[in-house]
């Protein structure tokens, strides 16, 4: 089940809200969320719900044992065992096929292997259990006695499938005690609707055109077609993933939870480092706090630490060489920026820095999109005029004309332009526009819901790109 589905919007969520709010006890409300989260996860793949529960309960038991034997020699082996077990579970389901294929290819062997499938959200919930275990071991948090808290932390459906990655310390107090607020509930609805609009109206619509261009069409026969196709994909993946994060945060607010932000207008960045401080911030925070700093950070073996983190960042996104190259590519950019590029760019007009980031980012999205390295190289050859290609085709002109308005809307919506204008009007004319928003925002929410419903009814194209990770 996905947030942008008619079943979720008109059946699952309304029933959950009714059941949740007629339940008065916080303890039973938590169990309501757990049961509905299990149902949400099991909707498409019911068998994997047992893996989710097992991982959560094993993590819970290990944390209790670590706490019990904190000041003994057993604590560290228990900690290492717990982290290793989660990495092993993730590796088995996500990377076994990749490793077997490469061993067979490199060593000319024929190890048999059948695809075991990838449990949805496994990259997210295993990382959250690792966060939990590390924080218990370090003494940052105490392992709760009730397994209910662990089950809710891991299974809470708004962040279960595609993040953001949250830490137990972020919601520990909220699990035990949270207060219903009409303002918070309304804010949650508003945030959810923004995400729904991003996902269904912008990402899905742009995504269909991007797929047509990138999967062998006009993009392969014209330079501008290649650039236009990868620009469309850049907008698609941003509005797809940030839209999901908005919906997750909004849903959390509806139930009294405050989840951490995951995006901060990454496309206004002027360096790769700044881009990654704004894109999927919960994942970046995980690798910074649980990998980069423990390895030594900037103080010891800086270069090794940097490339370990970016290798893992790429590999986390997918069991394919293109994702590894994509991660190492950004690691190299960040290294070069720290070494000398930042100093050079700081002396140039700001638009140069922004242009550099946009071009570098689009090249990165090529490696992200094409799982075939040959296709990626060929596509880059078209983009930069290395292969024989025309500049533009008649088909591309028609496609660009048909999508121009939507692309302009996406370009503006990927920046804080609306907030700037809103604030500028209030300051210049000394007026408070907040009271007008009490009428405008509900009308906009209804318009978004109506438009999204119409698009969902009329289309079967509704992927969430980060579900596969």
Coordinates of C-alpha atoms in Angstrom, one line a residue:
X1 CA 0.0 0.0 0.0
X2 CA 1.2 3.5 -0.8
X3 CA 0.1 6.9 0.6
X4 CA -0.9 8.0 -2.9
X5 CA -3.4 5.3 -3.5
X6 CA -7.2 5.6 -3.5
X7 CA -7.4 2.7 -1.0
X8 CA -5.2 4.5 1.5
X9 CA -6.8 7.9 1.0
X10 CA -10.4 6.8 1.1
X11 CA -10.4 3.6 3.2
X12 CA -7.3 2.9 5.3
X13 CA -6.5 6.4 6.6
X14 CA -10.2 7.4 7.5
X15 CA -10.8 4.1 9.3
X16 CA -7.5 4.4 11.2
X17 CA -8.2 8.0 12.3
X18 CA -11.7 7.1 13.6
X19 CA -10.4 4.0 15.5
X20 CA -7.4 6.0 16.8
X21 CA -9.4 8.9 18.1
X22 CA -12.2 7.0 19.7
X23 CA -9.6 5.1 21.7
X24 CA -8.7 7.3 24.7
X25 CA -5.8 5.5 26.4
X26 CA -2.3 6.3 25.0
X27 CA -1.4 2.7 25.5
X28 CA -4.2 1.4 23.4
X29 CA -3.7 4.1 20.8
X30 CA -0.1 2.8 20.4
X31 CA -1.5 -0.7 19.8
X32 CA -3.9 0.6 17.3
X33 CA -1.0 2.2 15.4
X34 CA 1.0 -1.0 15.6
X35 CA -1.9 -3.2 14.3
X36 CA -2.7 -0.8 11.5
X37 CA 1.0 -0.4 10.7
X38 CA 1.3 -4.2 10.4
X39 CA -1.7 -4.2 8.1
X40 CA -0.3 -1.4 6.0
X41 CA 3.0 -3.3 5.6
X42 CA 1.4 -6.6 4.9
X43 CA -1.0 -5.3 2.3
X44 CA 1.1 -6.3 -0.7
X45 CA 3.6 -8.8 0.8
X46 CA 2.1 -10.4 3.9
X47 CA 4.9 -12.9 4.4
X48 CA 7.5 -10.2 5.1
X49 CA 5.6 -8.9 8.2
X50 CA 7.1 -11.8 10.1
X51 CA 10.6 -10.6 9.2
X52 CA 9.8 -7.1 10.3
X53 CA 8.4 -8.3 13.7
X54 CA 11.4 -10.7 14.2
X55 CA 13.9 -8.0 13.5
X56 CA 12.2 -5.6 15.9
X57 CA 11.9 -8.2 18.7
X58 CA 15.5 -9.4 18.3
X59 CA 16.7 -5.9 18.4
X60 CA 14.6 -5.3 21.5
X61 CA 16.1 -8.4 23.3
X62 CA 19.7 -7.5 22.4
X63 CA 19.2 -4.0 23.7
X64 CA 17.9 -5.3 27.0
X65 CA 20.9 -7.7 27.3
X66 CA 23.3 -4.9 26.5
X67 CA 21.8 -2.8 29.2
X68 CA 21.8 -5.6 31.7
X69 CA 25.5 -6.4 31.1
X70 CA 26.6 -2.8 30.3
X71 CA 29.6 -2.8 32.7
X72 CA 30.8 -6.3 31.9
X73 CA 32.8 -7.9 29.1
X74 CA 29.6 -9.2 27.5
X75 CA 28.3 -5.8 26.5
X76 CA 30.5 -5.3 23.5
X77 CA 30.1 -8.8 22.0
X78 CA 26.3 -8.4 22.4
X79 CA 26.5 -5.0 20.7
X80 CA 28.6 -6.3 17.8
X81 CA 26.4 -9.3 17.4
X82 CA 23.2 -7.2 17.2
X83 CA 24.7 -4.8 14.6
X84 CA 26.2 -7.7 12.6
X85 CA 22.9 -9.5 12.6
X86 CA 21.0 -6.5 11.2
X87 CA 23.7 -6.0 8.5
X88 CA 23.5 -9.7 7.7
X89 CA 19.8 -9.6 7.3
X90 CA 20.0 -6.6 5.0
X91 CA 22.9 -8.1 3.0
X92 CA 21.2 -11.4 2.6
X93 CA 18.0 -10.0 1.1
X94 CA 19.5 -7.0 -0.8
X95 CA 23.0 -8.0 -1.9
X96 CA 23.2 -11.8 -2.2
X97 CA 22.2 -11.7 -5.9
X98 CA 24.6 -8.9 -6.7
X99 CA 27.5 -10.8 -5.0
X100 CA 26.7 -14.1 -6.6
X101 CA 26.4 -12.5 -10.1
X102 CA 29.8 -10.8 -9.7
X103 CA 31.5 -13.9 -8.3
X104 CA 30.1 -15.9 -11.2
X105 CA 31.2 -13.3 -13.7
X106 CA 34.7 -12.6 -12.4
X107 CA 35.7 -16.1 -11.4
X108 CA 33.8 -17.8 -14.2
X109 CA 31.9 -19.9 -11.8
X110 CA 28.3 -21.1 -11.9
X111 CA 27.0 -20.7 -8.4
X112 CA 23.2 -21.3 -8.5
X113 CA 21.0 -18.6 -7.2
X114 CA 17.2 -17.8 -7.3
X115 CA 15.9 -14.4 -6.5
X116 CA 14.5 -14.3 -3.0
X117 CA 12.8 -10.9 -3.3
X118 CA 13.4 -7.7 -1.4
X119 CA 11.2 -6.9 1.6
X120 CA 9.9 -3.3 1.2
X121 CA 11.6 -0.8 3.5
X122 CA 14.3 -3.3 4.8
X123 CA 17.0 -0.7 4.2
X124 CA 15.2 1.7 6.5
X125 CA 14.0 -0.5 9.4
X126 CA 17.3 -2.3 9.7
X127 CA 19.2 1.0 9.9
X128 CA 16.7 2.2 12.6
X129 CA 17.4 -0.9 14.6
X130 CA 21.1 -0.3 14.3
X131 CA 20.6 3.3 15.5
X132 CA 18.7 2.0 18.4
X133 CA 21.3 -0.6 19.3
X134 CA 24.2 1.9 19.1
X135 CA 22.4 4.5 21.2
X136 CA 21.6 1.9 23.9
X137 CA 25.2 0.7 23.9
X138 CA 26.6 4.3 24.1
X139 CA 24.2 5.0 27.0
X140 CA 22.4 7.8 25.0
X141 CA 19.1 6.1 25.6
X142 CA 17.8 3.4 27.9
X143 CA 16.3 0.2 26.5
X144 CA 12.6 0.3 27.2
X145 CA 11.1 -2.6 29.1
X146 CA 8.0 -2.9 27.0
X147 CA 8.3 -4.5 23.6
X148 CA 5.4 -2.4 22.5
X149 CA 7.6 0.7 22.3
X150 CA 10.1 -1.1 20.1
X151 CA 7.4 -2.5 17.8
X152 CA 5.9 1.0 17.4
X153 CA 9.2 2.6 16.8
X154 CA 10.1 0.2 14.0
X155 CA 6.7 -0.4 12.4
X156 CA 5.1 3.0 12.6
X157 CA 3.8 3.1 9.0
X158 CA 4.4 6.8 8.0
X159 CA 8.2 6.2 8.0
X160 CA 8.3 2.4 7.6
X161 CA 8.5 2.1 3.9
X162 CA 10.8 4.9 2.7
X163 CA 11.8 6.9 5.7
X164 CA 12.8 9.4 7.0
X165 CA 15.1 7.3 9.1
X166 CA 14.2 8.2 12.7
X167 CA 16.0 7.5 16.0
X168 CA 14.4 6.1 19.0
X169 CA 15.4 9.2 21.0
X170 CA 13.4 11.3 18.6
X171 CA 10.1 9.7 19.4
X172 CA 10.7 8.0 22.8
X173 CA 8.9 10.6 24.8
X174 CA 6.2 10.9 22.1
X175 CA 5.5 7.2 22.4
X176 CA 4.8 7.5 26.1
X177 CA 3.1 10.8 26.1
X178 CA 1.7 13.0 23.4
X179 CA -1.1 15.6 23.4
X180 CA -3.7 15.9 20.7
X181 CA -3.8 19.4 19.2
X182 CA -6.3 20.6 16.6
X183 CA -3.6 22.9 15.3
X184 CA -1.1 20.0 15.0
X185 CA -3.7 17.8 13.3
X186 CA -4.5 20.6 10.8
X187 CA -0.8 21.2 10.2
X188 CA -0.5 17.5 9.5
X189 CA -3.3 17.5 6.9
X190 CA -1.8 20.6 5.2
X191 CA 1.6 18.9 5.1
X192 CA 0.2 15.6 3.8
X193 CA -1.7 17.5 1.0
X194 CA 1.5 19.3 0.0
X195 CA 3.2 15.9 -0.3
X196 CA 0.3 14.4 -2.2
X197 CA 0.4 17.2 -4.7
X198 CA 4.1 16.9 -5.1
X199 CA 3.9 13.1 -5.7
X200 CA 0.8 12.7 -7.8
X201 CA 0.4 16.0 -9.7
X202 CA 4.1 16.8 -10.3
X203 CA 6.3 13.6 -9.9
X204 CA 3.9 11.2 -11.6
X205 CA 3.1 13.4 -14.5
X206 CA 6.7 14.4 -15.1
X207 CA 7.9 10.8 -14.5
X208 CA 5.9 9.4 -17.4
X209 CA 7.5 11.8 -19.8
X210 CA 11.0 11.3 -18.3
X211 CA 10.7 7.5 -18.7
X212 CA 9.7 7.9 -22.3
X213 CA 12.7 10.0 -23.0
X214 CA 15.3 8.1 -21.0
X215 CA 14.2 4.6 -21.8
X216 CA 15.1 4.9 -25.5
X217 CA 13.4 7.6 -27.5
X218 CA 14.2 11.2 -28.5
X219 CA 16.7 11.5 -25.7
X220 CA 18.9 9.0 -27.5
X221 CA 18.9 10.9 -30.7
X222 CA 19.4 14.5 -29.6
X223 CA 21.6 16.4 -27.2
X224 CA 18.9 18.6 -25.8
X225 CA 16.6 15.6 -25.5
X226 CA 19.1 13.9 -23.2
X227 CA 19.4 17.0 -21.1
X228 CA 15.7 17.5 -21.0
X229 CA 15.1 13.9 -20.0
X230 CA 17.5 13.9 -17.1
X231 CA 16.2 17.3 -15.9
X232 CA 12.7 15.8 -15.8
X233 CA 14.0 12.8 -13.9
X234 CA 15.7 15.2 -11.4
X235 CA 12.4 16.8 -10.8
X236 CA 10.6 13.5 -10.6
X237 CA 12.9 11.9 -8.0
X238 CA 12.9 15.1 -5.9
X239 CA 9.1 15.5 -5.8
X240 CA 8.6 11.8 -5.5
X241 CA 10.8 11.4 -2.5
X242 CA 10.3 14.8 -0.8
X243 CA 6.5 14.4 -1.4
X244 CA 6.6 11.0 0.4
X245 CA 8.6 12.6 3.2
X246 CA 6.0 15.4 3.5
X247 CA 3.2 12.9 3.6
X248 CA 5.1 10.9 6.3
X249 CA 5.7 14.0 8.4
X250 CA 2.1 15.1 7.9
X251 CA 0.7 11.7 8.9
X252 CA 2.9 11.7 12.0
X253 CA 1.5 15.1 13.0
X254 CA -2.1 13.7 12.6
X255 CA -1.3 11.1 15.3
X256 CA 0.7 13.5 17.6
X257 CA 4.2 12.6 16.4
X258 CA 6.9 15.0 15.2
X259 CA 9.2 13.3 12.7
X260 CA 12.5 14.8 11.6
X261 CA 12.7 16.8 8.3
X262 CA 14.3 15.0 5.4
X263 CA 14.6 17.8 2.7
X264 CA 15.6 21.4 2.7
X265 CA 15.4 22.6 -0.9
X266 CA 18.5 20.7 -2.2
X267 CA 18.2 22.2 -5.7
X268 CA 19.2 25.6 -4.5
X269 CA 22.6 24.3 -3.3
X270 CA 25.9 25.6 -4.7
X271 CA 28.1 22.7 -3.9
X272 CA 27.8 18.9 -3.6
X273 CA 28.5 19.1 0.1
X274 CA 25.6 21.6 0.6
X275 CA 23.4 19.4 -1.6
X276 CA 23.9 16.4 0.7
X277 CA 23.2 18.5 3.7
X278 CA 19.8 19.2 2.2
X279 CA 18.9 15.9 0.5
X280 CA 17.7 12.8 2.4
X281 CA 19.0 14.5 5.6
X282 CA 18.1 11.5 7.8
X283 CA 20.3 9.1 5.8
X284 CA 23.2 11.6 5.7
X285 CA 22.9 12.0 9.5
X286 CA 23.0 8.3 9.9
X287 CA 26.2 7.8 8.0
X288 CA 27.8 10.9 9.6
X289 CA 27.0 9.9 13.2
X290 CA 27.2 6.1 13.0
X291 CA 29.9 5.5 10.4
X292 CA 32.0 8.6 9.5
X293 CA 32.6 10.0 13.0
X294 CA 33.3 6.6 14.6
X295 CA 35.8 5.9 11.9
X296 CA 37.7 9.0 12.8
X297 CA 35.8 11.7 10.9
X298 CA 38.0 14.6 9.8
X299 CA 40.7 13.8 12.5
X300 CA 42.0 10.3 11.4
X301 CA 42.1 8.8 8.0
X302 CA 39.9 11.5 6.6
X303 CA 40.1 10.4 3.0
X304 CA 39.4 6.7 3.8
X305 CA 36.5 7.7 6.0
X306 CA 35.0 9.9 3.3
X307 CA 35.1 7.3 0.6
X308 CA 33.9 4.5 2.9
X309 CA 30.8 6.6 3.7
X310 CA 30.1 7.4 0.0
X311 CA 30.7 3.9 -1.1
X312 CA 28.1 2.8 1.5
X313 CA 25.8 5.6 0.6
X314 CA 25.7 4.4 -3.0
X315 CA 25.5 0.7 -2.2
X316 CA 22.7 1.4 0.3
X317 CA 20.6 2.7 -2.6
X318 CA 20.9 -0.4 -4.6
X319 CA 22.8 -3.6 -5.3
X320 CA 24.3 -2.5 -8.6
X321 CA 27.6 -1.0 -9.8
X322 CA 25.8 2.2 -11.0
X323 CA 24.8 3.1 -7.5
X324 CA 28.3 2.5 -6.2
X325 CA 29.7 4.8 -8.9
X326 CA 27.0 7.3 -8.1
X327 CA 28.0 7.4 -4.4
X328 CA 31.8 7.5 -5.1
X329 CA 31.2 10.2 -7.7
X330 CA 29.6 12.5 -5.0
X331 CA 32.4 11.5 -2.6
X332 CA 35.0 12.6 -5.1
X333 CA 33.1 15.9 -5.7
X334 CA 33.0 16.6 -2.0
X335 CA 36.7 15.8 -1.6
X336 CA 37.6 18.2 -4.5
X337 CA 35.4 20.9 -3.0
X338 CA 37.2 20.6 0.3
X339 CA 40.6 20.5 -1.3
X340 CA 40.3 23.5 -3.6
X341 CA 37.0 23.9 -5.5
X342 CA 35.2 25.7 -2.8
X343 CA 37.9 28.4 -2.7
X344 CA 37.7 28.9 -6.4
X345 CA 33.9 29.0 -6.5
X346 CA 33.8 31.4 -3.6
X347 CA 35.6 34.0 -5.8
X348 CA 33.2 33.7 -8.7
X349 CA 29.6 35.0 -9.0
X350 CA 27.1 32.9 -7.1
X351 CA 25.3 31.7 -10.2
X352 CA 28.5 30.0 -11.4
X353 CA 28.5 27.9 -8.2
X354 CA 24.8 27.0 -8.7
X355 CA 25.4 26.1 -12.3
X356 CA 28.3 23.9 -11.4
X357 CA 26.1 22.1 -8.9
X358 CA 23.2 21.7 -11.3
X359 CA 25.4 20.2 -14.0
X360 CA 27.3 17.9 -11.5
X361 CA 24.0 16.8 -10.0
X362 CA 22.4 16.0 -13.4
X363 CA 25.5 13.9 -14.3
X364 CA 25.0 12.1 -11.0
X365 CA 21.4 11.4 -11.7
X366 CA 22.5 9.7 -15.0
X367 CA 24.5 7.2 -12.9
X368 CA 21.5 6.8 -10.6
X369 CA 19.0 6.2 -13.3
X370 CA 20.8 3.7 -15.6
X371 CA 21.6 0.4 -13.9
X372 CA 23.5 -0.6 -17.1
X373 CA 26.9 1.1 -17.0
X374 CA 27.1 0.9 -20.8
X375 CA 23.8 2.8 -21.1
X376 CA 24.9 5.4 -18.7
X377 CA 28.2 6.0 -20.5
X378 CA 26.4 6.2 -23.9
X379 CA 23.8 8.6 -22.4
X380 CA 26.5 10.9 -21.1
X381 CA 28.1 10.7 -24.5
X382 CA 24.9 12.1 -26.0
X383 CA 24.5 14.8 -23.3
X384 CA 28.0 16.2 -24.0
X385 CA 28.0 15.7 -27.7
X386 CA 30.7 13.0 -27.7
X387 CA 28.6 10.7 -29.9
X388 CA 27.1 11.8 -33.2
X389 CA 23.7 13.2 -32.3
X390 CA 21.5 16.1 -33.5
X391 CA 20.8 19.0 -31.2
X392 CA 17.0 18.7 -31.2
X393 CA 14.3 16.7 -32.9
X394 CA 10.7 17.6 -33.9
X395 CA 9.4 15.1 -31.4
X396 CA 11.4 16.7 -28.6
X397 CA 10.0 20.2 -29.5
X398 CA 6.5 18.8 -29.2
X399 CA 7.2 17.1 -25.8
X400 CA 9.0 20.2 -24.5
X401 CA 6.1 22.4 -25.5
X402 CA 3.5 20.1 -23.9
X403 CA 5.4 19.9 -20.6
X404 CA 6.8 23.5 -20.4
X405 CA 4.3 24.8 -17.9
X406 CA 4.7 21.8 -15.6
X407 CA 8.5 22.0 -15.7
X408 CA 8.3 25.7 -14.8
X409 CA 6.0 24.9 -11.9
X410 CA 8.4 22.2 -10.8
X411 CA 11.3 24.5 -11.0
X412 CA 9.6 27.1 -8.9
X413 CA 8.2 24.6 -6.4
X414 CA 11.7 23.1 -5.8
X415 CA 12.8 26.4 -4.3
X416 CA 11.6 28.5 -1.3
X417 CA 10.2 31.1 -3.8
X418 CA 6.7 31.0 -2.4
X419 CA 7.9 31.5 1.2
X420 CA 10.1 34.4 0.0
X421 CA 7.2 36.0 -1.8
X422 CA 4.8 35.4 1.1
X423 CA 7.2 37.0 3.6
X424 CA 8.1 39.8 1.2
X425 CA 4.5 40.9 0.8
X426 CA 3.9 40.8 4.6
X427 CA 7.0 43.0 5.2
X428 CA 6.5 45.4 2.4
X429 CA 2.8 46.1 3.0
X430 CA 2.8 45.4 6.7
X431 CA 0.0 43.0 6.5
X432 CA -0.7 39.7 8.2
X433 CA -1.6 37.1 5.5
X434 CA -2.0 34.3 8.0
X435 CA -5.7 35.0 8.5
X436 CA -6.3 34.7 4.8
X437 CA -4.6 31.3 4.7
X438 CA -7.3 29.9 7.0
X439 CA -9.6 30.1 4.0
X440 CA -7.1 29.7 1.1
X441 CA -5.3 26.6 2.5
X442 CA -8.4 24.4 3.0
X443 CA -9.6 25.3 -0.5
X444 CA -6.1 24.4 -1.9
X445 CA -6.2 21.1 0.0
X446 CA -9.5 20.2 -1.5
X447 CA -8.3 21.1 -5.0
X448 CA -5.1 19.0 -4.6
X449 CA -7.2 16.0 -3.3
X450 CA -9.6 16.4 -6.2
X451 CA -6.8 16.7 -8.8
X452 CA -4.9 13.8 -7.3
X453 CA -7.9 11.6 -7.2
X454 CA -8.7 12.3 -10.8
X455 CA -5.1 11.5 -11.8
X456 CA -5.0 8.3 -9.8
X457 CA -8.3 7.1 -11.3
X458 CA -7.1 7.8 -14.8
X459 CA -3.6 6.4 -14.5
X460 CA -1.7 3.2 -13.5
X461 CA 1.6 5.0 -13.2
X462 CA 2.2 5.6 -9.5
X463 CA 5.6 4.3 -8.3
X464 CA 7.5 5.5 -5.3
X465 CA 11.1 5.5 -6.5
X466 CA 12.7 4.9 -3.0
X467 CA 10.5 1.9 -2.3
X468 CA 13.1 -0.3 -4.1
X469 CA 15.8 0.7 -1.6

